[in-house]
mmCIF file of C-alpha atoms and ligand atoms in Angstrom:
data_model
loop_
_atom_site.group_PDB
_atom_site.id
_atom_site.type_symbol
_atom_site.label_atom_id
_atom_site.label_comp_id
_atom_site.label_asym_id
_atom_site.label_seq_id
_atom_site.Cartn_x
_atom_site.Cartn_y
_atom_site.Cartn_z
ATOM 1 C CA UNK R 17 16.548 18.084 15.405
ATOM 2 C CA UNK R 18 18.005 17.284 11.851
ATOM 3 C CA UNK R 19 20.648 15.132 13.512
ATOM 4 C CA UNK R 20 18.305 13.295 14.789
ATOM 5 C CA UNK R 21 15.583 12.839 12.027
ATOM 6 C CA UNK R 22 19.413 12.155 10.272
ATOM 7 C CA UNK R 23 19.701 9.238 12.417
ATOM 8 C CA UNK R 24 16.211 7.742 12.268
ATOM 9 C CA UNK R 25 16.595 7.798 8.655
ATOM 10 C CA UNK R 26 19.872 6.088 8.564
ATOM 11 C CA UNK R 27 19.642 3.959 11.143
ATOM 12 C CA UNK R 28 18.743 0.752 9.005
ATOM 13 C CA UNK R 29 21.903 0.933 7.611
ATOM 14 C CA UNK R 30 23.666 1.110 11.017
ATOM 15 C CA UNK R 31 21.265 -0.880 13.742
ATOM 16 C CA UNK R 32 21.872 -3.439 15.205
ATOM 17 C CA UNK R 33 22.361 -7.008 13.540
ATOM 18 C CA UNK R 34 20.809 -10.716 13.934
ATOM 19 C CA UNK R 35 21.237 -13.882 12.103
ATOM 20 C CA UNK R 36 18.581 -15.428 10.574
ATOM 21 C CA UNK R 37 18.185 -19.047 12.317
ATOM 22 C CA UNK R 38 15.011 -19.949 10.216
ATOM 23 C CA UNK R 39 12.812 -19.065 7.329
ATOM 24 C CA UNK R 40 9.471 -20.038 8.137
ATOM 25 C CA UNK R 41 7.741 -18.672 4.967
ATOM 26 C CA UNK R 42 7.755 -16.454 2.289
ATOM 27 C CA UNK R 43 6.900 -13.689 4.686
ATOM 28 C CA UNK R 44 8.191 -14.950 8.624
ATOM 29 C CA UNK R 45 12.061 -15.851 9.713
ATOM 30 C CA UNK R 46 13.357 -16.907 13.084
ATOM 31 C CA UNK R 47 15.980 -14.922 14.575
ATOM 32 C CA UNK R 48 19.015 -16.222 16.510
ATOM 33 C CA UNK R 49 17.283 -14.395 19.622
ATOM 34 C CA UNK R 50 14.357 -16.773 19.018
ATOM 35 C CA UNK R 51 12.023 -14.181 17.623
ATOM 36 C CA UNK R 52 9.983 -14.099 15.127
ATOM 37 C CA UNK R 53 9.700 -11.513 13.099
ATOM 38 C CA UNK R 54 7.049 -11.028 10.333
ATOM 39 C CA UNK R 55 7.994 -9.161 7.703
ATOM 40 C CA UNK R 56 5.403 -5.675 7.063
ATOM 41 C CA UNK R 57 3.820 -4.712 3.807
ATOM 42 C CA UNK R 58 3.374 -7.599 1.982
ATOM 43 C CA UNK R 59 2.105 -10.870 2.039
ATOM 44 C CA UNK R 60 3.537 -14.066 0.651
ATOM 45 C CA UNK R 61 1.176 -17.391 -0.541
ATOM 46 C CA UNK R 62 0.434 -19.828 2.407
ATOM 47 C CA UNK R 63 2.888 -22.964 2.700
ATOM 48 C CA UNK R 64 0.436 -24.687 4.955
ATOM 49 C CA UNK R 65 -3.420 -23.877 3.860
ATOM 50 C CA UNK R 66 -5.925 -24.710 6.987
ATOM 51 C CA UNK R 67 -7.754 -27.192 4.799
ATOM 52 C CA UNK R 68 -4.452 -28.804 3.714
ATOM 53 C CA UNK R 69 -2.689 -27.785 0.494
ATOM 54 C CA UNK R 70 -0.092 -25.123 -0.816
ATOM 55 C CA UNK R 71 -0.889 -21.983 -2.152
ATOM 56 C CA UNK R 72 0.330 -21.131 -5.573
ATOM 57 C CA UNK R 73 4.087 -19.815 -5.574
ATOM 58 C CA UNK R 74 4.362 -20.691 -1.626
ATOM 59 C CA UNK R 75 7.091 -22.981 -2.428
ATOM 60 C CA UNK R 76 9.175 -20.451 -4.858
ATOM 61 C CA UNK R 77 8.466 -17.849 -2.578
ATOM 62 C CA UNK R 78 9.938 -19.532 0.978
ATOM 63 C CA UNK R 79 12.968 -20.700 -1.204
ATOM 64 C CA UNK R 80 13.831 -17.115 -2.481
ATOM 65 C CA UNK R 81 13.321 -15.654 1.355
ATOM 66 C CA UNK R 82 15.438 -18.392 2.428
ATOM 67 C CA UNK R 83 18.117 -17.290 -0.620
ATOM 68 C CA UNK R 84 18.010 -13.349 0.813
ATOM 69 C CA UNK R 85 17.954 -14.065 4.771
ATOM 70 C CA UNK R 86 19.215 -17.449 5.615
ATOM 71 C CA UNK R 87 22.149 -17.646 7.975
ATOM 72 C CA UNK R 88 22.593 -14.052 7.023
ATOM 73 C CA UNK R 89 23.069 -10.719 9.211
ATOM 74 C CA UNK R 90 19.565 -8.577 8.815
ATOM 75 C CA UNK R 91 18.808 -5.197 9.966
ATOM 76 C CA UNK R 92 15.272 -4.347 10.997
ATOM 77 C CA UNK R 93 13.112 -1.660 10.627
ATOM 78 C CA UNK R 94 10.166 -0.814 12.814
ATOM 79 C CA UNK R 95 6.790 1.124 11.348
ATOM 80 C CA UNK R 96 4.033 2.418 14.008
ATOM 81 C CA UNK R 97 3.500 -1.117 15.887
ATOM 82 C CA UNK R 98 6.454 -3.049 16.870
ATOM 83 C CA UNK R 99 4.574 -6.680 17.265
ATOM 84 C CA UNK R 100 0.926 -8.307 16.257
ATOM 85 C CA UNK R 101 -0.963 -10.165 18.442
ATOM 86 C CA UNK R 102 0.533 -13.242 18.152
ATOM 87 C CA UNK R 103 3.916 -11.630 19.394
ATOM 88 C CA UNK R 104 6.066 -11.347 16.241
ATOM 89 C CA UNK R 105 7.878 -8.969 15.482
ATOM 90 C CA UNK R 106 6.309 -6.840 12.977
ATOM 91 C CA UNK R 107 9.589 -4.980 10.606
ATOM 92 C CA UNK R 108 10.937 -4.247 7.336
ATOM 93 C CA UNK R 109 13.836 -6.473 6.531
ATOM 94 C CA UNK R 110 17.094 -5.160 5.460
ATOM 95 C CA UNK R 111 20.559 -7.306 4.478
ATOM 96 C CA UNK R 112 23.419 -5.150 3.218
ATOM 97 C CA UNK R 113 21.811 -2.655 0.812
ATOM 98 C CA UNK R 114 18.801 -5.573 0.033
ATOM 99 C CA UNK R 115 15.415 -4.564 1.142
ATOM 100 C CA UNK R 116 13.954 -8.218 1.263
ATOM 101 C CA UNK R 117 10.149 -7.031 1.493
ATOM 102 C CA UNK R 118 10.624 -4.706 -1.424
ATOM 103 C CA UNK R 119 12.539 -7.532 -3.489
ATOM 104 C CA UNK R 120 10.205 -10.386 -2.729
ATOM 105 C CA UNK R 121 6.914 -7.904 -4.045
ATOM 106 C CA UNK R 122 9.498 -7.040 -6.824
ATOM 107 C CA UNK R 123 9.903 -10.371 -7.963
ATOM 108 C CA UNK R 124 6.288 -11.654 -7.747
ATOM 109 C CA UNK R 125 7.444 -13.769 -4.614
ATOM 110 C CA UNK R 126 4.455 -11.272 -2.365
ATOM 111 C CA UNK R 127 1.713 -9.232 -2.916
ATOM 112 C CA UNK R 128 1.711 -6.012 -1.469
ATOM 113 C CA UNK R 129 0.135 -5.806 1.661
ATOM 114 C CA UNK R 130 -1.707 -2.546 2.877
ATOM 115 C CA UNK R 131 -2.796 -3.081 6.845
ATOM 116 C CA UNK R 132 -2.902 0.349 8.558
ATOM 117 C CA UNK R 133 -1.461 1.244 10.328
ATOM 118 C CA UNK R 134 1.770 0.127 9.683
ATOM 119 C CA UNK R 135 2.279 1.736 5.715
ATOM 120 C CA UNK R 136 5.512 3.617 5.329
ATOM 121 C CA UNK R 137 6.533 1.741 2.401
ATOM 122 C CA UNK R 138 3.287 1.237 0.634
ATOM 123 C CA UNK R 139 3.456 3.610 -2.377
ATOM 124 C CA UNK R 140 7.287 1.589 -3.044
ATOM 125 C CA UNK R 141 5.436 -1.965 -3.009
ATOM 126 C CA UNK R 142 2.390 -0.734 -4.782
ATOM 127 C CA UNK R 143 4.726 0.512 -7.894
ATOM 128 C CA UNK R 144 7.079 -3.013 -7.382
ATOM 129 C CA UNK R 145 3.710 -4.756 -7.955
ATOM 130 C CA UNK R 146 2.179 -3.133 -10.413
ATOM 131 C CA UNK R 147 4.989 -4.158 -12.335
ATOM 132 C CA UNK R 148 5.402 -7.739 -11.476
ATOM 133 C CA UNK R 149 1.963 -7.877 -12.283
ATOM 134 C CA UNK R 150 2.509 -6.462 -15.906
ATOM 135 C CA UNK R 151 5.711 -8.774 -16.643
ATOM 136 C CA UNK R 152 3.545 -11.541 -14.701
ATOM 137 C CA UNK R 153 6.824 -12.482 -12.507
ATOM 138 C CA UNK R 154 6.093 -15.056 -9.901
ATOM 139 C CA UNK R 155 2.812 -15.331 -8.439
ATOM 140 C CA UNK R 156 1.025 -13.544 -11.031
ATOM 141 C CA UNK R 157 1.539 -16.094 -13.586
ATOM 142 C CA UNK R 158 -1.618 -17.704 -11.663
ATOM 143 C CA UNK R 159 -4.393 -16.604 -13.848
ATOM 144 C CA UNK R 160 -7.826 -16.389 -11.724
ATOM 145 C CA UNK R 161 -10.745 -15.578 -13.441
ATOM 146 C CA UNK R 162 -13.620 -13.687 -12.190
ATOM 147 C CA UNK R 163 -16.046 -15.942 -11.132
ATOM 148 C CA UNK R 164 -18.605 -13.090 -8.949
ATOM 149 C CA UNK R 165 -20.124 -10.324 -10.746
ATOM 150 C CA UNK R 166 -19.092 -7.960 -8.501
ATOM 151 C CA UNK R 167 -16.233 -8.273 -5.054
ATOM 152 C CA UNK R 168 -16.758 -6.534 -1.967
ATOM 153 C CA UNK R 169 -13.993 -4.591 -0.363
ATOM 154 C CA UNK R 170 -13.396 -3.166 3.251
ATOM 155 C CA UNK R 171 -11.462 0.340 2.670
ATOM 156 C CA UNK R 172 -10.173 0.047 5.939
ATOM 157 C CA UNK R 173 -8.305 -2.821 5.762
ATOM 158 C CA UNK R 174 -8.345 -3.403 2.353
ATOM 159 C CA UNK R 175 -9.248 -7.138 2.182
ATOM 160 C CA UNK R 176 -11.483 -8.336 -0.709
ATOM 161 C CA UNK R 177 -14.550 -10.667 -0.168
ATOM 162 C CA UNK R 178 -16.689 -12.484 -2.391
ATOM 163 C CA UNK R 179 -20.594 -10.837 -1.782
ATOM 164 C CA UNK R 180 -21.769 -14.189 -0.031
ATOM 165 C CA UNK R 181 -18.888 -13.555 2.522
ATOM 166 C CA UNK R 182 -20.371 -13.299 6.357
ATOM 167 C CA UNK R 183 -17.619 -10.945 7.279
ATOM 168 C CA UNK R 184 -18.522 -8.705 3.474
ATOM 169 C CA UNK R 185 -21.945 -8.226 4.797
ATOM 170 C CA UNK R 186 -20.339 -6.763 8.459
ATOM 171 C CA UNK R 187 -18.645 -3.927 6.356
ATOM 172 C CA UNK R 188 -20.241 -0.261 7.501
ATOM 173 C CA UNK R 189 -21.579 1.706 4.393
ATOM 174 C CA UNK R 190 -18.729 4.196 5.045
ATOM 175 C CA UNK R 191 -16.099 1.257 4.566
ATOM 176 C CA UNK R 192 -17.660 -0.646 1.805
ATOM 177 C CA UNK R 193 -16.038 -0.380 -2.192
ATOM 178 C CA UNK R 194 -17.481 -2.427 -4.769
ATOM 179 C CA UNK R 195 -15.295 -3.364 -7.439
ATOM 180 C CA UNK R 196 -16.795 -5.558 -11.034
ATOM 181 C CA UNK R 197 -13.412 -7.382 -11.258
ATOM 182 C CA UNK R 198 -11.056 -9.208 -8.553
ATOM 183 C CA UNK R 199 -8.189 -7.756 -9.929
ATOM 184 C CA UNK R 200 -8.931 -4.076 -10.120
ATOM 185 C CA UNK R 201 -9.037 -4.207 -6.465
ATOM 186 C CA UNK R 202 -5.580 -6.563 -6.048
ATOM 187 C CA UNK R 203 -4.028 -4.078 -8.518
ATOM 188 C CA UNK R 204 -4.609 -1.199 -5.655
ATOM 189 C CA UNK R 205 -3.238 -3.717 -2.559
ATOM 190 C CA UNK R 206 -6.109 -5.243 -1.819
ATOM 191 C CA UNK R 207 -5.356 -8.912 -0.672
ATOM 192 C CA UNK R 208 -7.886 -11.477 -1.021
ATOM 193 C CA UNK R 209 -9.746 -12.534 2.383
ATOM 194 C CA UNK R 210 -8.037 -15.909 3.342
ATOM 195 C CA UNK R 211 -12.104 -17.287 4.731
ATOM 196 C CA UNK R 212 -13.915 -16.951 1.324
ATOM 197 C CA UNK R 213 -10.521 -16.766 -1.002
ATOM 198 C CA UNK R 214 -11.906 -14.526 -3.664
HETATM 199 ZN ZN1 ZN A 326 -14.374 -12.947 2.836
#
């Protein structure tokens, strides 16, 4: 039994290998195998926004992936599901001794990301960020002002909605957290719902 809990715990360290073909984003990568894989925990600003456009840091952040993983041998890391819906792979991102989700939250490059239920590493990007936050490294040099008197949050899922949202007014009673500022909630991993961008 401890050999083998011995082994799961290692086994980043040892598993098996790809090369990065691609970096898609600061948050997605291609694999030689033709996979995708979507890295877990955090969440990176949008290269390509649905209405046109490029979120703030999305640049910065897709360079600095592409710095860590490009061409490079990664280990991954699987937490309770193995893929999302669109098919990607859904792991934590290792090259050498880097941890590239930690480092991009680290550096301001992504927000931590809390989506039960895949959350092993949540408490490590929640401290990364709080930090980036206070030195205002990367993405958090963006200063957004509170423009709502109060934000609506799903405890669940932990997106953030402006009150006028359609899909904050679906949130059950037992689900629903109101917070007074948009950044009391972010500070906790919240992330800002990508249909009414609070
Ligand atoms: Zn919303």
């Amino acid at each position: 039994m401890f050999l083998i809990s011995l082994i799961c715990t290692i086994s980043p360290l040892y598993g098996k290998e790809y090369t990065v073909t691609k970096v898609i984003d600061g948050d997605t990568i291609q694999l030689e195998t033709g996979e995708i894989v979507r890295y877990i925990g955090i969440d990176a600003p949008e290269l390509y926004v649905k209405n046109g456009g490029t979120e703030f840091y999305a640049k910065e952040a897709a360079k600095y992936n592409r710095k860590l993983v490009f061409l490079k041998k990664v280990r991954l890391e699987f937490d309770v599901e193995k893929k999302d819906q669109h098919g990607r792979l859904l792991a934590y991102v290792f090259v050498k001794n880097t941890f590239v989700n930690a480092e991009l939250v680290r550096l301001g490059y992504a927000r931590a990301l809390i989506k039960p239920p895949n959350i092993k590493y949540k408490d490590m990007f929640l401290a990364y960020q709080q930090k980036a936050m206070e030195e205002e490294r990367g993405l958090w040099q963006e200063k957004k002002k509170d423009t709502e008197t109060t934000y609506i949050g799903n405890k669940r899922t932990y997106v953030l909605h402006r009150p006028s949202c359609p899909l904050a007014k679906k949130i059950s009673d037992k689900y629903r957290i109101i917070f007074r500022s948009r950044m009391d909630a972010i500070r906790i991993g919240y992330t800002p719902c990508r249909q009414c961008k609070p």
